[in-house]
Short mmCIF file of C-alpha atoms in Angstrom, two decimals:
data_model
loop_
_atom_site.label_atom_id
_atom_site.label_comp_id
_atom_site.label_asym_id
_atom_site.label_seq_id
_atom_site.Cartn_x
_atom_site.Cartn_y
_atom_site.Cartn_z
CA ASP R 1011 1.32 -0.39 -21.27
CA GLY R 1012 3.53 -1.27 -18.31
CA GLY R 1013 1.79 -2.43 -15.20
CA ILE R 1014 1.23 -5.05 -12.58
CA THR R 1015 -1.44 -7.72 -12.94
CA GLN R 1016 -3.04 -9.75 -10.20
CA SER R 1017 -5.27 -12.73 -10.76
CA PRO R 1018 -7.82 -13.86 -10.04
CA LYS R 1019 -9.83 -10.86 -8.89
CA TYR R 1020 -11.99 -13.04 -6.64
CA LEU R 1021 -10.97 -16.37 -5.09
CA PHE R 1022 -12.84 -18.75 -2.84
CA ARG R 1023 -11.06 -21.25 -0.62
CA LYS R 1024 -12.43 -24.21 1.23
CA GLU R 1025 -11.16 -25.07 4.67
CA GLY R 1026 -7.87 -27.00 4.49
CA GLN R 1027 -7.03 -25.94 0.93
CA ASN R 1028 -3.96 -24.17 -0.31
CA VAL R 1029 -4.53 -21.47 -2.89
CA THR R 1030 -2.10 -19.46 -5.01
CA LEU R 1031 -2.51 -15.82 -5.97
CA SER R 1032 -0.73 -14.63 -9.09
CA CYS R 1033 1.23 -11.40 -9.49
CA GLU R 1034 3.00 -10.42 -12.72
CA GLN R 1035 4.70 -7.15 -13.60
CA ASN R 1036 6.25 -5.82 -16.80
CA LEU R 1037 7.74 -2.68 -15.27
CA ASN R 1038 11.23 -4.17 -15.02
CA HIS R 1039 11.12 -3.60 -11.26
CA ASP R 1040 13.49 -5.59 -9.06
CA ALA R 1041 11.46 -5.39 -5.85
CA MET R 1042 8.05 -6.96 -5.32
CA TYR R 1043 5.77 -7.08 -2.26
CA TRP R 1044 2.64 -8.75 -0.93
CA TYR R 1045 0.34 -6.91 1.46
CA ARG R 1046 -2.85 -7.94 3.17
CA GLN R 1047 -5.61 -5.40 3.77
CA ASP R 1048 -8.31 -5.85 6.39
CA PRO R 1049 -10.92 -3.30 7.34
CA GLY R 1050 -9.55 -0.90 9.98
CA GLN R 1051 -6.03 -2.36 9.91
CA GLY R 1052 -4.42 -0.77 6.90
CA LEU R 1053 -1.87 -2.65 4.76
CA ARG R 1054 0.27 -5.27 6.47
CA LEU R 1055 3.38 -6.68 4.80
CA ILE R 1056 3.40 -10.45 4.22
CA TYR R 1057 6.54 -11.08 2.11
CA TYR R 1058 8.84 -9.05 -0.07
CA SER R 1059 11.58 -9.75 -2.57
CA GLN R 1060 14.29 -7.43 -3.75
CA ILE R 1061 15.96 -9.70 -6.33
CA VAL R 1062 15.23 -12.99 -8.08
CA ASN R 1063 15.62 -16.11 -5.97
CA ASP R 1064 15.59 -14.10 -2.74
CA PHE R 1065 12.73 -13.06 -0.46
CA GLN R 1066 12.15 -12.03 3.17
CA LYS R 1067 9.33 -12.42 5.65
CA GLY R 1068 7.32 -9.34 6.44
CA ASP R 1069 5.30 -8.69 9.58
CA ILE R 1070 2.64 -11.38 9.09
CA ALA R 1071 4.28 -14.21 7.13
CA GLU R 1072 2.88 -17.15 9.09
CA GLY R 1073 0.63 -19.32 6.93
CA TYR R 1074 1.92 -17.90 3.65
CA SER R 1075 4.67 -18.85 1.24
CA VAL R 1076 6.16 -17.22 -1.86
CA SER R 1077 8.64 -17.87 -4.65
CA ARG R 1078 10.61 -15.55 -6.94
CA GLU R 1079 11.96 -17.61 -9.82
CA LYS R 1080 11.49 -14.85 -12.41
CA LYS R 1081 11.87 -11.10 -12.14
CA GLU R 1082 8.36 -10.59 -13.49
CA SER R 1083 6.53 -12.96 -11.17
CA PHE R 1084 5.94 -13.20 -7.40
CA PRO R 1085 3.15 -15.69 -6.59
CA LEU R 1086 1.71 -15.95 -3.07
CA THR R 1087 0.40 -19.23 -1.66
CA VAL R 1088 -2.08 -19.06 1.18
CA THR R 1089 -1.68 -22.33 3.02
CA SER R 1090 -4.10 -24.21 5.24
CA ALA R 1091 -2.01 -23.01 8.19
CA GLN R 1092 -3.33 -19.48 7.71
CA LYS R 1093 -6.30 -19.52 10.08
CA ASN R 1094 -7.98 -16.29 8.97
CA PRO R 1095 -7.20 -15.88 5.24
CA THR R 1096 -10.30 -13.90 4.24
CA ALA R 1097 -8.91 -10.53 3.16
CA PHE R 1098 -7.98 -8.29 0.24
CA TYR R 1099 -4.48 -9.09 -1.05
CA LEU R 1100 -2.38 -6.52 -2.83
CA CYS R 1101 0.79 -7.08 -4.80
CA ALA R 1102 3.15 -4.21 -5.55
CA SER R 1103 6.46 -3.59 -7.24
CA SER R 1104 9.10 -0.87 -7.14
CA ILE R 1105 12.56 0.14 -8.22
CA ARG R 1106 14.96 -1.28 -5.66
CA GLY R 1107 16.34 1.28 -3.24
CA PHE R 1108 15.22 4.34 -1.31
CA GLY R 1109 12.90 7.03 -2.48
CA TYR R 1110 10.80 5.00 -4.87
CA GLY R 1111 7.13 4.36 -4.31
CA TYR R 1112 5.19 1.31 -5.22
CA THR R 1113 3.01 0.46 -8.20
CA PHE R 1114 0.11 -1.67 -6.99
CA GLY R 1115 -1.97 -4.29 -8.71
CA SER R 1116 -5.74 -4.25 -8.58
CA GLY R 1117 -5.92 -6.80 -5.80
CA THR R 1118 -7.38 -10.27 -5.15
CA ARG R 1119 -10.25 -10.73 -2.71
CA LEU R 1120 -9.94 -14.10 -1.01
CA THR R 1121 -12.93 -15.57 0.84
CA VAL R 1122 -13.05 -18.78 2.87
CA VAL R 1123 -16.22 -20.77 2.24
CA GLU U 88 9.80 0.47 14.96
CA ASP U 89 8.28 2.71 12.29
CA GLN U 90 4.85 4.03 13.11
CA VAL U 91 2.33 5.89 10.96
CA THR U 92 -0.92 7.30 12.34
CA GLN U 93 -3.54 8.92 10.14
CA SER U 94 -6.39 11.12 11.30
CA PRO U 95 -9.27 11.38 11.15
CA GLU U 96 -10.36 7.83 10.36
CA ALA U 97 -13.26 9.17 8.34
CA LEU U 98 -14.17 12.63 7.06
CA ARG U 99 -17.35 13.85 5.43
CA LEU U 100 -17.28 17.10 3.47
CA GLN U 101 -19.70 19.04 1.37
CA GLU U 102 -18.63 19.77 -2.18
CA GLY U 103 -16.42 22.84 -2.10
CA GLU U 104 -15.62 22.55 1.62
CA SER U 105 -11.83 22.53 1.96
CA SER U 106 -10.09 20.47 4.66
CA SER U 107 -6.89 18.61 5.57
CA LEU U 108 -5.94 15.02 6.36
CA ASN U 109 -3.13 14.34 8.80
CA CYS U 110 -0.34 11.73 8.79
CA SER U 111 1.87 11.59 11.88
CA TYR U 112 4.96 9.42 11.70
CA THR U 113 7.81 8.10 13.84
CA VAL U 114 10.78 6.72 11.92
CA SER U 115 14.52 6.69 12.25
CA GLY U 116 15.85 8.31 9.13
CA LEU U 117 12.99 9.24 6.83
CA ARG U 118 13.82 8.48 3.22
CA GLY U 119 10.40 9.23 1.78
CA LEU U 120 6.75 9.83 2.69
CA PHE U 121 4.19 8.67 0.18
CA TRP U 122 0.51 9.48 -0.32
CA TYR U 123 -1.81 7.12 -2.16
CA ARG U 124 -5.49 7.22 -3.09
CA GLN U 125 -7.52 3.99 -2.95
CA ASP U 126 -10.94 3.48 -4.41
CA PRO U 127 -13.16 0.65 -3.05
CA GLY U 128 -12.08 -2.76 -4.33
CA LYS U 129 -9.05 -1.41 -6.16
CA GLY U 130 -5.31 -1.11 -5.54
CA PRO U 131 -3.86 2.14 -4.21
CA GLU U 132 -2.91 4.80 -6.77
CA PHE U 133 0.24 6.86 -6.24
CA LEU U 134 -0.25 10.58 -5.54
CA PHE U 135 2.89 12.17 -4.08
CA THR U 136 6.34 11.50 -2.63
CA LEU U 137 7.87 13.97 -0.14
CA TYR U 138 11.49 13.64 0.89
CA SER U 139 12.35 16.41 3.34
CA ALA U 140 10.74 18.80 5.79
CA GLY U 141 9.37 21.91 4.14
CA GLU U 142 8.68 20.21 0.84
CA GLU U 143 5.30 20.70 -0.83
CA LYS U 144 3.70 19.09 -3.88
CA GLU U 145 0.41 19.83 -5.68
CA LYS U 146 -1.86 18.00 -8.04
CA GLU U 147 -5.17 19.50 -9.06
CA ARG U 148 -7.13 20.05 -5.82
CA LEU U 149 -4.60 18.22 -3.62
CA LYS U 150 -1.54 19.64 -1.91
CA ALA U 151 0.82 17.62 0.29
CA THR U 152 3.16 19.14 2.82
CA LEU U 153 5.79 17.65 5.14
CA THR U 154 7.29 18.55 8.53
CA LYS U 155 9.69 16.56 10.67
CA LYS U 156 6.82 14.84 12.47
CA GLU U 157 3.82 14.91 10.14
CA SER U 158 2.42 15.37 6.70
CA PHE U 159 -0.80 17.03 5.64
CA LEU U 160 -2.89 16.40 2.57
CA HIS U 161 -4.86 19.55 1.88
CA ILE U 162 -7.97 19.24 -0.29
CA THR U 163 -9.19 22.50 -1.76
CA ALA U 164 -12.79 22.80 -2.99
CA PRO U 165 -13.28 19.03 -3.18
CA LYS U 166 -15.64 17.35 -5.60
CA PRO U 167 -17.60 14.07 -5.16
CA GLU U 168 -15.04 12.29 -7.34
CA ASP U 169 -12.41 12.98 -4.69
CA SER U 170 -14.21 10.51 -2.41
CA ALA U 171 -11.76 7.67 -1.61
CA THR U 172 -9.50 6.35 1.12
CA TYR U 173 -6.22 8.23 1.33
CA LEU U 174 -3.21 6.26 2.55
CA CYS U 175 0.05 7.58 3.93
CA ALA U 176 3.26 5.51 4.03
CA VAL U 177 6.85 6.04 5.12
CA GLN U 178 10.16 4.60 4.04
CA ALA U 179 13.00 4.61 6.56
CA SER U 180 16.72 4.17 6.28
CA ASN U 181 16.97 2.11 9.46
CA ARG U 182 15.99 -1.14 7.87
CA GLY U 183 19.25 -2.10 6.25
CA THR U 184 18.77 -4.47 3.33
CA SER U 185 14.98 -4.21 3.60
CA GLY U 186 15.14 -0.45 3.15
CA SER U 187 12.71 -0.17 0.28
CA ARG U 188 9.70 -1.50 2.19
CA LEU U 189 6.93 0.97 3.09
CA THR U 190 5.02 1.15 6.35
CA PHE U 191 1.42 2.26 5.87
CA GLY U 192 -1.07 4.09 8.06
CA GLU U 193 -4.65 2.87 8.33
CA GLY U 194 -5.98 5.52 6.01
CA THR U 195 -8.61 8.26 6.05
CA GLN U 196 -11.87 7.53 4.32
CA LEU U 197 -13.04 10.73 2.64
CA THR U 198 -16.61 11.25 1.46
CA VAL U 199 -17.53 14.37 -0.47
CA ASN U 200 -21.26 14.98 -0.78
CA PRO U 201 -22.69 16.96 -3.71
#
């Protein structure tokens, strides 16, 4: 079955650590996205990529980094510069262009300990 | 700047009590309005896409409608399994090369009591 897989489901980070969240899709979608979800704030866009080897900052990119070396993969690194990283992170993919919705992964819950 | 506002923030219904959720939006050049359902601790699940004012779509007990300023998600005779957070998102044509990104509202948390 085609889909989008995020791992791990739960992740704990110590202060000062960088951590990487995985996102893999086998839907043959060109576009991929990372959103952060906090209670009462909806989904906020961190980074997105419309083609391999290209990506753009979203609304809250500070403290995060991404890469897009393969069409199927779009990992997100939460760096030590992100001061409030505890949140639910969602990866999504879509056909590139207008009128297409996203397919979401099941999310990664990151907690700072 | 694209803006999406959903109301109410939370809604409690009795089983069988029909109601509507609202999504008001401000965009320059709407290319699509999307409804998603999200269960706790899971990723959003796609429900509907609406493209132009006057369009309607239905799925089981849900019906989505669209005007030039807002969308409604009507829930007819809801059941407890309809309890979830419902998210609305818009896609606008004013974003140039970033056109495919969606802007989300904060969601309406629906609880249906048996």
